[in-house]
PDB file of C-alpha atoms in Angstrom:
ATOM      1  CA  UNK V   1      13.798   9.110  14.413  1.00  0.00           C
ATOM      2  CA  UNK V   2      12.759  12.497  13.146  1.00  0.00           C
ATOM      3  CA  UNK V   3      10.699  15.525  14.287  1.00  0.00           C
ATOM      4  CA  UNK V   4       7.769  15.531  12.706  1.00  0.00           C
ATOM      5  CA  UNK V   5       7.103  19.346  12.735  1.00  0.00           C
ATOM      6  CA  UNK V   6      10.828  19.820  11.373  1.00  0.00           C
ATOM      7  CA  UNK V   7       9.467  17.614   8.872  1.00  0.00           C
ATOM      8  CA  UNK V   8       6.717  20.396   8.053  1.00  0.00           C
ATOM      9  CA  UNK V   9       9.067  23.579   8.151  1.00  0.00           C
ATOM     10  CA  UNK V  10      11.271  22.105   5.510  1.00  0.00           C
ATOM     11  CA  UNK V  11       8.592  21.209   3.388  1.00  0.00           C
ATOM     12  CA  UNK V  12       7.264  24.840   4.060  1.00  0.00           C
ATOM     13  CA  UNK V  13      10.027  26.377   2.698  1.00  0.00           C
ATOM     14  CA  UNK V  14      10.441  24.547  -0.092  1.00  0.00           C
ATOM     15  CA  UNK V  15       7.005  25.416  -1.152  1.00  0.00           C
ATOM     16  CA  UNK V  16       7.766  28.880  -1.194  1.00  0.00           C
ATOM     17  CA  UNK V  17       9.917  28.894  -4.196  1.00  0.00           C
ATOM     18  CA  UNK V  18       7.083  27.245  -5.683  1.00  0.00           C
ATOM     19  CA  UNK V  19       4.830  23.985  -6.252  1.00  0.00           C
ATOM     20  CA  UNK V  20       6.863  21.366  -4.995  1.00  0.00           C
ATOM     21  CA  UNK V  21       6.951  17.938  -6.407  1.00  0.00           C
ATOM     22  CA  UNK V  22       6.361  14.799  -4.061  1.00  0.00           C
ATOM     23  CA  UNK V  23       5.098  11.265  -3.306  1.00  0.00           C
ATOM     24  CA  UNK V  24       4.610  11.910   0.326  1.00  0.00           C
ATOM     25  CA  UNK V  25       0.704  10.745   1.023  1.00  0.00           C
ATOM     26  CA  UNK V  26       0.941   9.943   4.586  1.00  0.00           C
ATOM     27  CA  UNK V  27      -1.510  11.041   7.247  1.00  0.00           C
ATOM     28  CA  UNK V  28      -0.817  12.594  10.044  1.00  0.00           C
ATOM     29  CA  UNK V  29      -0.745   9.375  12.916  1.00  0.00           C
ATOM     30  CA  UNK V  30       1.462   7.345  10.219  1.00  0.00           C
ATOM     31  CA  UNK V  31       3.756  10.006  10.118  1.00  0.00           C
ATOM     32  CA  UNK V  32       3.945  10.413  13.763  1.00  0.00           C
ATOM     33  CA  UNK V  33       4.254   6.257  14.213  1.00  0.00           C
ATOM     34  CA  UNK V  34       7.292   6.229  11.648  1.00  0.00           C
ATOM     35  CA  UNK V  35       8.715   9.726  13.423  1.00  0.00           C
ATOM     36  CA  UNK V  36       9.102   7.389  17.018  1.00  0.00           C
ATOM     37  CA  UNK V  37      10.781   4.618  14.655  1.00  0.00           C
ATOM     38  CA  UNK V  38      14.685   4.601  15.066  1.00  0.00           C
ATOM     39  CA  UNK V  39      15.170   3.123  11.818  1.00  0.00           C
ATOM     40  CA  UNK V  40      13.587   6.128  10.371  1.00  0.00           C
ATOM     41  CA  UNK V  41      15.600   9.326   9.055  1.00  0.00           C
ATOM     42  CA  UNK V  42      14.669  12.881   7.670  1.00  0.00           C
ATOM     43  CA  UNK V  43      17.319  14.507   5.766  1.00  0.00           C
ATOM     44  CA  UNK V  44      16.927  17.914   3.005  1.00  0.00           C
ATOM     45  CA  UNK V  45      19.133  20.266   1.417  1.00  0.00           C
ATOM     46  CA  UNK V  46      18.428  23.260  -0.518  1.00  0.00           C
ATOM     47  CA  UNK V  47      16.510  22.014  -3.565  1.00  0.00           C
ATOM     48  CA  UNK V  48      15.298  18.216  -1.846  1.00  0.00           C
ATOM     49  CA  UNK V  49      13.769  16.886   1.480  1.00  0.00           C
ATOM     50  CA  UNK V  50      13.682  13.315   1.840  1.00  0.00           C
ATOM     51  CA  UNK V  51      12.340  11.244   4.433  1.00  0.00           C
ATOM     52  CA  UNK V  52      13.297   7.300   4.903  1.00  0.00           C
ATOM     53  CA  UNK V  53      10.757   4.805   6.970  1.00  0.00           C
ATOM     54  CA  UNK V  54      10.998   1.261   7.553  1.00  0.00           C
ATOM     55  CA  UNK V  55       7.733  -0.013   6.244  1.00  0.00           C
ATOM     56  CA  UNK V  56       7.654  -4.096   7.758  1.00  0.00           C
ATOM     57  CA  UNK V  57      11.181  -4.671   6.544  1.00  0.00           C
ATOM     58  CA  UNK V  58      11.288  -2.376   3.591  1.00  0.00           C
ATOM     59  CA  UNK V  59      12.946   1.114   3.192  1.00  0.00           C
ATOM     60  CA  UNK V  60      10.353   3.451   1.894  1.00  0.00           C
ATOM     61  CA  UNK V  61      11.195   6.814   0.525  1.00  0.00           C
ATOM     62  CA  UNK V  62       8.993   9.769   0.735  1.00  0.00           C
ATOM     63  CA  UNK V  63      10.689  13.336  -1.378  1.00  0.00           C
ATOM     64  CA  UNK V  64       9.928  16.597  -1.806  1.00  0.00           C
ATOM     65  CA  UNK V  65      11.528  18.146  -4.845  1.00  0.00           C
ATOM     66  CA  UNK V  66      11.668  22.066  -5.303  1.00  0.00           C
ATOM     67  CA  UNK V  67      11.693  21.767  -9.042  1.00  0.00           C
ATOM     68  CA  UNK V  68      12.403  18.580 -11.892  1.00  0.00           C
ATOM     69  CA  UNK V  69      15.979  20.205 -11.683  1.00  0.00           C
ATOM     70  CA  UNK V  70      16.446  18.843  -8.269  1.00  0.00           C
ATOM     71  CA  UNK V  71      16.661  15.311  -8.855  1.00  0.00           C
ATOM     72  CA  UNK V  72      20.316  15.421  -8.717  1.00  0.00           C
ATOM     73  CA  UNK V  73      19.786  17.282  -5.174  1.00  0.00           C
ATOM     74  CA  UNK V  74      17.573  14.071  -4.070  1.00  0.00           C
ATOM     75  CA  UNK V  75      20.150  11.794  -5.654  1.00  0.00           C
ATOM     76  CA  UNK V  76      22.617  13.440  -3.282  1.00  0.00           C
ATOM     77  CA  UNK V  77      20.368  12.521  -0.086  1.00  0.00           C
ATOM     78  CA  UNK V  78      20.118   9.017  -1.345  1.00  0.00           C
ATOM     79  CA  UNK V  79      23.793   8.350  -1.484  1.00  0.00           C
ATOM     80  CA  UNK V  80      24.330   9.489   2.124  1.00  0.00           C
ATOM     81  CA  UNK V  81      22.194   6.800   3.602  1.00  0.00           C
ATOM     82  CA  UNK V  82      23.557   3.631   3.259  1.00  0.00           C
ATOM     83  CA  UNK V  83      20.204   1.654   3.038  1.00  0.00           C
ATOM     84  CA  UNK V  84      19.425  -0.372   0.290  1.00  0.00           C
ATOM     85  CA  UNK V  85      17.422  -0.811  -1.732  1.00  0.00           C
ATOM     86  CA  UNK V  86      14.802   1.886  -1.201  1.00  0.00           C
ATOM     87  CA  UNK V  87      11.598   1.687  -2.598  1.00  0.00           C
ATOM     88  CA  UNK V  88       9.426   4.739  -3.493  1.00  0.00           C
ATOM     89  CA  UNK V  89       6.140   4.870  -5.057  1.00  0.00           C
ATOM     90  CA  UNK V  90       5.198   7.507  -7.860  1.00  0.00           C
ATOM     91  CA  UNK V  91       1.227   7.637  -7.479  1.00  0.00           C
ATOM     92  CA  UNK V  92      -0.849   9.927 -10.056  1.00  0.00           C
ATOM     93  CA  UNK V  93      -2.362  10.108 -13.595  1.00  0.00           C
ATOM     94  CA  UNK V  94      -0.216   7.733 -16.210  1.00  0.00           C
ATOM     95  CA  UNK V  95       1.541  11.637 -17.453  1.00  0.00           C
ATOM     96  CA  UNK V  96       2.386  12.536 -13.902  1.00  0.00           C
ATOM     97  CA  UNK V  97       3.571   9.445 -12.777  1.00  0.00           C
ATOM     98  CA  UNK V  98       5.246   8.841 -15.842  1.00  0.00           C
ATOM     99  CA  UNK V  99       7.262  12.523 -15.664  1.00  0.00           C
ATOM    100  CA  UNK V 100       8.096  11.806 -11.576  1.00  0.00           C
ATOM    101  CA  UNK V 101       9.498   8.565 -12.684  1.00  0.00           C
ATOM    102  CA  UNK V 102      11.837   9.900 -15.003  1.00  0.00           C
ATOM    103  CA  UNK V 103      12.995  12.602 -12.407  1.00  0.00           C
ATOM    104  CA  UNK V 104      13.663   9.057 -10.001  1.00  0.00           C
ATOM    105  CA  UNK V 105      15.504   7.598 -12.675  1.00  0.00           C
ATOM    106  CA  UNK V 106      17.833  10.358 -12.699  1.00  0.00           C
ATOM    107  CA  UNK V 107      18.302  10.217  -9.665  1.00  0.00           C
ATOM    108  CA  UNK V 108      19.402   6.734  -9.253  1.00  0.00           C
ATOM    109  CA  UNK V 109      16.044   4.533  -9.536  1.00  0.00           C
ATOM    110  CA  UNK V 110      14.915   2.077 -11.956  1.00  0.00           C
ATOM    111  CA  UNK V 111      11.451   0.943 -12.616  1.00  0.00           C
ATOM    112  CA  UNK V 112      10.837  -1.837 -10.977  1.00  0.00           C
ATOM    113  CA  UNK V 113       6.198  -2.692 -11.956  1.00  0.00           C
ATOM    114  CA  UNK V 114       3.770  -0.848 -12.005  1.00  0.00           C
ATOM    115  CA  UNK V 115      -0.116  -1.041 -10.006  1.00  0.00           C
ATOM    116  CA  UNK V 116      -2.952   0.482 -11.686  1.00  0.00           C
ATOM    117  CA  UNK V 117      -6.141   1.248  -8.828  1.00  0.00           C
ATOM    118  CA  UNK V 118      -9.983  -0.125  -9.145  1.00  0.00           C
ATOM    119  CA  UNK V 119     -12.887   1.616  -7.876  1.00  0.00           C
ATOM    120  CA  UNK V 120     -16.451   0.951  -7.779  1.00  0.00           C
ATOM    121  CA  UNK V 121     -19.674   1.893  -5.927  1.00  0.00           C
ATOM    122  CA  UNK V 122     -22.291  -0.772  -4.913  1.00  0.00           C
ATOM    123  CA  UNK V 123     -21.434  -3.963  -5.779  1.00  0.00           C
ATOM    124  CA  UNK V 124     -23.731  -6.867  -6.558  1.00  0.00           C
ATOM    125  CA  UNK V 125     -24.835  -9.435  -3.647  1.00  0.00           C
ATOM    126  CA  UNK V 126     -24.251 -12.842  -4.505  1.00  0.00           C
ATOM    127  CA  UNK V 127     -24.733 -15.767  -2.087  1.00  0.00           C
ATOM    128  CA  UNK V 128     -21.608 -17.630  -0.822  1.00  0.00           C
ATOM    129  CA  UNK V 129     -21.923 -21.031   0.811  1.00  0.00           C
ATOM    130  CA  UNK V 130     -22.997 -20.641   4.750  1.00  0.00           C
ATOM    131  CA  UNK V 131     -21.075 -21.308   7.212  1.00  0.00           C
ATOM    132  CA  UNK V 132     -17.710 -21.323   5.256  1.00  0.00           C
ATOM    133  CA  UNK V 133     -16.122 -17.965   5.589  1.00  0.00           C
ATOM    134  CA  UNK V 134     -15.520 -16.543   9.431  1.00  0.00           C
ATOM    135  CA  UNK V 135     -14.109 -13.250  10.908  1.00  0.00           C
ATOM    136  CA  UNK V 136      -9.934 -13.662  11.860  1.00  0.00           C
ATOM    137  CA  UNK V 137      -9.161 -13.972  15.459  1.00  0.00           C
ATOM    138  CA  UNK V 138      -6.349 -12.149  17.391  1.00  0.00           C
ATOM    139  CA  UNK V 139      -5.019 -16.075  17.427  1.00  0.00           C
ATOM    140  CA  UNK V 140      -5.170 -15.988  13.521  1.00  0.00           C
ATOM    141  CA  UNK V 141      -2.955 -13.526  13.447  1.00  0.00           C
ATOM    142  CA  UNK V 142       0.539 -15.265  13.095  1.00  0.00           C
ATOM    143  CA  UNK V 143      -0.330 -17.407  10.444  1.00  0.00           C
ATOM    144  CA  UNK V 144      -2.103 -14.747   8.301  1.00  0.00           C
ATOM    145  CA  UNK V 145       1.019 -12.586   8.533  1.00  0.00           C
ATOM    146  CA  UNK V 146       3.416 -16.134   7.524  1.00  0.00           C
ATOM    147  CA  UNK V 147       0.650 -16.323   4.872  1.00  0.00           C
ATOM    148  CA  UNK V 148       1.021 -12.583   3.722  1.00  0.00           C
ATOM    149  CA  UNK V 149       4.634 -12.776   4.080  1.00  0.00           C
ATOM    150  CA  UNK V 150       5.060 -15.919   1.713  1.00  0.00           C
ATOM    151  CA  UNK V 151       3.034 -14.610  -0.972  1.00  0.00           C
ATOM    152  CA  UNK V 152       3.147 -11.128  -1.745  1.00  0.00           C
ATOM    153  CA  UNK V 153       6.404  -8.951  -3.297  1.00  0.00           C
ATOM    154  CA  UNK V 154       7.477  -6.710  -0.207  1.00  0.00           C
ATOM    155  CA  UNK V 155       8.507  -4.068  -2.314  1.00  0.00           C
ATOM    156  CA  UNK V 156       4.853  -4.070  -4.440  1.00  0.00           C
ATOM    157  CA  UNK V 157       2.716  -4.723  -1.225  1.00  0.00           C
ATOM    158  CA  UNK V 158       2.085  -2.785   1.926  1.00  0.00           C
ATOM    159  CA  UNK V 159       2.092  -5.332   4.315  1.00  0.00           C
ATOM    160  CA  UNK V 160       0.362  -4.577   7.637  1.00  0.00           C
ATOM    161  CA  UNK V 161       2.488  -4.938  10.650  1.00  0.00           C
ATOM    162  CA  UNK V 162       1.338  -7.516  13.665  1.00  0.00           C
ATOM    163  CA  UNK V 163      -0.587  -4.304  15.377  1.00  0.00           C
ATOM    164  CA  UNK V 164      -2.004  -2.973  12.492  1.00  0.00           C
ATOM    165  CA  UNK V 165      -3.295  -6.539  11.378  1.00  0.00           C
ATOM    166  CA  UNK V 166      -4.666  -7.356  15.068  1.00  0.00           C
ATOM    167  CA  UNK V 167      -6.012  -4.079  14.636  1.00  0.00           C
ATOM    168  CA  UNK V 168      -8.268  -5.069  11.305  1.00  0.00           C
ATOM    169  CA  UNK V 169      -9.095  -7.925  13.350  1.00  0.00           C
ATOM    170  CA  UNK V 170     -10.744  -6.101  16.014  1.00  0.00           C
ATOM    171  CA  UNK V 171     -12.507  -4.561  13.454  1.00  0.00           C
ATOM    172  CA  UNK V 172     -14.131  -7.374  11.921  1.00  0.00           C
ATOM    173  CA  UNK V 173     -11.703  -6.383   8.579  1.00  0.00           C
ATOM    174  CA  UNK V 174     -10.499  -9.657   8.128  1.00  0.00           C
ATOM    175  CA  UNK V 175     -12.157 -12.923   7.154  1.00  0.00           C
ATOM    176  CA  UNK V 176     -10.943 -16.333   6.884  1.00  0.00           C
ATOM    177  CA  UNK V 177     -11.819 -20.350   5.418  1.00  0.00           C
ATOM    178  CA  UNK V 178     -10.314 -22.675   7.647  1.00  0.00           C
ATOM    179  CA  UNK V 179      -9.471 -26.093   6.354  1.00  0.00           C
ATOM    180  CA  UNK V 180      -9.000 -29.161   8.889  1.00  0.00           C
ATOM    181  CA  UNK V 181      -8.002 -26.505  12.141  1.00  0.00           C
ATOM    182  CA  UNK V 182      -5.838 -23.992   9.953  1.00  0.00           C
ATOM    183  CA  UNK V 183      -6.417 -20.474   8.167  1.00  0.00           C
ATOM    184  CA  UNK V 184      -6.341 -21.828   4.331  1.00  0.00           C
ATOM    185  CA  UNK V 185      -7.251 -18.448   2.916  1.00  0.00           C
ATOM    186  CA  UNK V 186      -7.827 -14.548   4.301  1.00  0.00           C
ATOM    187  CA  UNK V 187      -9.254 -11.161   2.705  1.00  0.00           C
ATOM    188  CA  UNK V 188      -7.753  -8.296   4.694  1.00  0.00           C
ATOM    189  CA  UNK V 189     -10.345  -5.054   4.671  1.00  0.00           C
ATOM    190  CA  UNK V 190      -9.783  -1.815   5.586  1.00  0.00           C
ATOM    191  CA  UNK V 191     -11.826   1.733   5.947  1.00  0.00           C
ATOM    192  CA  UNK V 192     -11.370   4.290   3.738  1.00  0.00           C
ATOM    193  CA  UNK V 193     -12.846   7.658   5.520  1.00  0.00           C
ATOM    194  CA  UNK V 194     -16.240   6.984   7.097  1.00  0.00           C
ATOM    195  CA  UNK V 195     -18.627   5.317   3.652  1.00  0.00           C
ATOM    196  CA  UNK V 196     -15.029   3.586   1.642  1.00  0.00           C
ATOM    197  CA  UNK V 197     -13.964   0.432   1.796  1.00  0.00           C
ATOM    198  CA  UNK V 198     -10.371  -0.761   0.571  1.00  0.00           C
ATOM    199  CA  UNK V 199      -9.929  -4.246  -0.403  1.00  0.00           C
ATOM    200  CA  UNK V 200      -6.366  -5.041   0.768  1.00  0.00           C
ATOM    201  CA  UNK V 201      -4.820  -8.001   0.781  1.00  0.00           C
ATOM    202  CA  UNK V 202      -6.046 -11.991   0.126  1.00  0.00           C
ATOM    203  CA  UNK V 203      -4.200 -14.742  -0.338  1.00  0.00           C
ATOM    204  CA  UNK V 204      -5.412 -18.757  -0.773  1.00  0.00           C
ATOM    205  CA  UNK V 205      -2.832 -21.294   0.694  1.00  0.00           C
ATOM    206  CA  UNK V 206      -0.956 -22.817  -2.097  1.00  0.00           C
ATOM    207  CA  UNK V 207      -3.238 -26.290  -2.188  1.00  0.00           C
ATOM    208  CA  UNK V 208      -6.559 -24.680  -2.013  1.00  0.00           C
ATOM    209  CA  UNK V 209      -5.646 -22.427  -4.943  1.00  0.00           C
ATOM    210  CA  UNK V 210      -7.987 -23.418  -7.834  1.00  0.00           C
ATOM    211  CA  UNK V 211     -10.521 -24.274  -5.366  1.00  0.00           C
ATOM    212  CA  UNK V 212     -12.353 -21.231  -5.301  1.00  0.00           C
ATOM    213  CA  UNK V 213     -12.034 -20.346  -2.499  1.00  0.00           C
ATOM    214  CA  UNK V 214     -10.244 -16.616  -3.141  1.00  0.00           C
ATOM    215  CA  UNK V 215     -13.576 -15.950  -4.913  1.00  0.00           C
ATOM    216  CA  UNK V 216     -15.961 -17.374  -2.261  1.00  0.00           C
ATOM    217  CA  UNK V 217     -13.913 -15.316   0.401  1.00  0.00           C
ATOM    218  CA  UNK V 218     -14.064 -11.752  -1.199  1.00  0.00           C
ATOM    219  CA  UNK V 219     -17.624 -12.177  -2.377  1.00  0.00           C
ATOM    220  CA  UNK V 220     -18.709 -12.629   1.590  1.00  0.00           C
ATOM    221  CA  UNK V 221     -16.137  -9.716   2.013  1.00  0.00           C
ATOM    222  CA  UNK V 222     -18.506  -7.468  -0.570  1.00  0.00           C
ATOM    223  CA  UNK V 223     -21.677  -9.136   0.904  1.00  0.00           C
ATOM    224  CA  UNK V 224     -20.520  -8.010   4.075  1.00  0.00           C
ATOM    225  CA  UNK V 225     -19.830  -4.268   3.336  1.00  0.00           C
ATOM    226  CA  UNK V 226     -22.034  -3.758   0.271  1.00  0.00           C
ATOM    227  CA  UNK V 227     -23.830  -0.464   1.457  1.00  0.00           C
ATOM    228  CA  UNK V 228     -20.535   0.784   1.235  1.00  0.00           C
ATOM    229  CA  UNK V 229     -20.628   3.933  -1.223  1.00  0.00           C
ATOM    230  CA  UNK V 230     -17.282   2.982  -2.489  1.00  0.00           C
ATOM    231  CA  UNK V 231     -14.635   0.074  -3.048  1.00  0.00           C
ATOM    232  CA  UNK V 232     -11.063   0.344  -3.812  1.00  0.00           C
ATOM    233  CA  UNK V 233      -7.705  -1.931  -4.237  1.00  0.00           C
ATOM    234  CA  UNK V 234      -4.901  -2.032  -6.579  1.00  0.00           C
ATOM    235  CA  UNK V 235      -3.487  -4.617  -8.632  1.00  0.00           C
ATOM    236  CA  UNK V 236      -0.323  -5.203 -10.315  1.00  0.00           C
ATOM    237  CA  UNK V 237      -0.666  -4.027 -14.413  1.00  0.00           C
ATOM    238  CA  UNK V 238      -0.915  -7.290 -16.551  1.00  0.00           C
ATOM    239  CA  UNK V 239      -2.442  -9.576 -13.613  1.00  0.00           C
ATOM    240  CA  UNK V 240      -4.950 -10.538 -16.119  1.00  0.00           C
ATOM    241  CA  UNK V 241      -6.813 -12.946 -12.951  1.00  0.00           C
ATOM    242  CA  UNK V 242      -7.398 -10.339 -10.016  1.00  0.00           C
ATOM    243  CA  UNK V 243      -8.413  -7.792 -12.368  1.00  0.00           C
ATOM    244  CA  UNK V 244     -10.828 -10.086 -14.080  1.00  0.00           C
ATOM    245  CA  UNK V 245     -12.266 -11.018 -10.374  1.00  0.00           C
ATOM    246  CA  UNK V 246     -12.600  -7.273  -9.413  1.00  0.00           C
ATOM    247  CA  UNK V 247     -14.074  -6.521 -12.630  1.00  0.00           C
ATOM    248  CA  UNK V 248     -16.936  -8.823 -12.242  1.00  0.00           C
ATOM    249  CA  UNK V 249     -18.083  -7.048  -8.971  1.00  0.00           C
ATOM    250  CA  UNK V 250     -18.399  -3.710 -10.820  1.00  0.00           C
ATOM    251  CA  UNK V 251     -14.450  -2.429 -10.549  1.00  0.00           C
ATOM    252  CA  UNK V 252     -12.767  -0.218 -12.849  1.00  0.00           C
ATOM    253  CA  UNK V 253      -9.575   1.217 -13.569  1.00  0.00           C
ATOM    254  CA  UNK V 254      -9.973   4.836 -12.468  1.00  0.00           C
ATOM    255  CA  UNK V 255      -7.031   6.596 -13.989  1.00  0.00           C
ATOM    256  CA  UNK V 256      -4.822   6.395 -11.134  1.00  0.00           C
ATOM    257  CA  UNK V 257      -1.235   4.418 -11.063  1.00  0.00           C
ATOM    258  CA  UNK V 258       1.246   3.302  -9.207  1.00  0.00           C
ATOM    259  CA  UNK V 259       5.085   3.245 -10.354  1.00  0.00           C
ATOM    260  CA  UNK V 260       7.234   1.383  -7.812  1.00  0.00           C
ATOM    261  CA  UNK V 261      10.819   2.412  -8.059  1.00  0.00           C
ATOM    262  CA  UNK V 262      13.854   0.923  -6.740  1.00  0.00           C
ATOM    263  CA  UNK V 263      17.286   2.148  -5.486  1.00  0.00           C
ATOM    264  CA  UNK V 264      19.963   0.050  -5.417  1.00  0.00           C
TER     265      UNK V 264
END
């Protein structure tokens, strides 16, 4: 557990020897849900502030660094918690993310892949076959997270807890094909201020794959949230098929990366 506002005065004072360096991007109720967490830990020292949270079984670290000359100061956080591995994620323009990286590596890390982020504005409608794709229900919601949790890299992918999925469910974010009784493929949605919509997870159980059905499902996703003013979702650098897919609903790479980092 930490204090959230101790969280702030560190970070305060480490800004006033100058612009700090960081990777911390979380909004205010996420930081106060990990701060209640007992797996979660803040620790600093002169030059470093470094705050671990247990992210659906994976140790996520969020840094402040006074300086690039503090990465051995971070380094020296890192070895006092025993936890490992720790993922942290460098987010920015290729030259900023490739310049944080190398302070990480310093410090410990080693590269581990990479995302690059899509955006796009209005999309185009295109029909999907009726009656096939349906919102999740709250009863979905154990089989979309064994789903989730069988196909996607932990480390790479922020996988929603059971609240936060139940959540997306309430919010008519998630839609589903069901195949004789069972969820055989999902789209998870989620907001993105009040007009932005971020296009989160899907997966296709592994003998519908080919069928179409990923396609089918995030096309009635789009359909469904087209006067959206933007879309948004990331996808692993060389995944040559879900960048094709996004591409051919108007998505582009915007500039912005993703370097996951591991510490071992």
């Amino acid at each position: 557990m930490f204090d959230v506002q101790e969280l702030f005065a560190q970070v305060t004072r480490l800004k006033q020897q100058g612009p700090c360096i960081c990777n911390n991007f979380l909004s205010l109720p996420a930081l106060t849900e990990f701060s209640g967490q007992e797996s979660s830990r803040l620790a600093y020292n002169e030059e470093a502030v470094a705050l671990f949270c247990e992210d659906v079984g994976v140790t996520r670290l969020h840094f402040y660094l006074s300086s690039p000359e503090a990465a051995p100061s971070l380094a020296e956080l890192l070895r006092q918690d025993s936890r490992r591995p720790v993922v942290a994620d460098c987010v920015g323009k290729r030259e900023q993310v490739d310049a944080v990286s190398r302070l990480l590596c310093e410090a410990g890390f080693e590269p581990y892949t990479r995302m690059l982020r899509l955006r796009g504005g209005k999309v185009p409608f295109v029909p999907v076959p009726e009656g096939l794709v349906q919102p999740a229900c709250p009863e979905d919601a154990d089989r979309i997270l064994e789903m989730l949790q069988g196909t996607f890299d932990p480390y790479v992918s922020h996988l929603p807890s059971r609240k936060k999925l139940l959540d997306l469910i309430e919010d008519r974010l998630v839609y589903c094909i069901r195949k004789d009784g069972a969820v055989a493929a999902v789209e998870c949605l989620e907001r993105i201020g009040r007009h932005g919509i971020y296009i989160y997870q899907g997966v296709v159980e592994t003998k519908y794959r080919g069928s179409g059905f990923g396609g089918i499902l995030l096309q009635h996703c789009l359909n469904q949230y087209r006067d959206s003013l933007t879309f948004t979702t990331w996808v692993e650098e060389g995944n040559e098929g879900p960048l094709r897919r996004h591409r051919q609903n108007g998505m582009t790479f915007d500039g912005l990366q993703d370097a996951i980092l591991i510490y071992r």
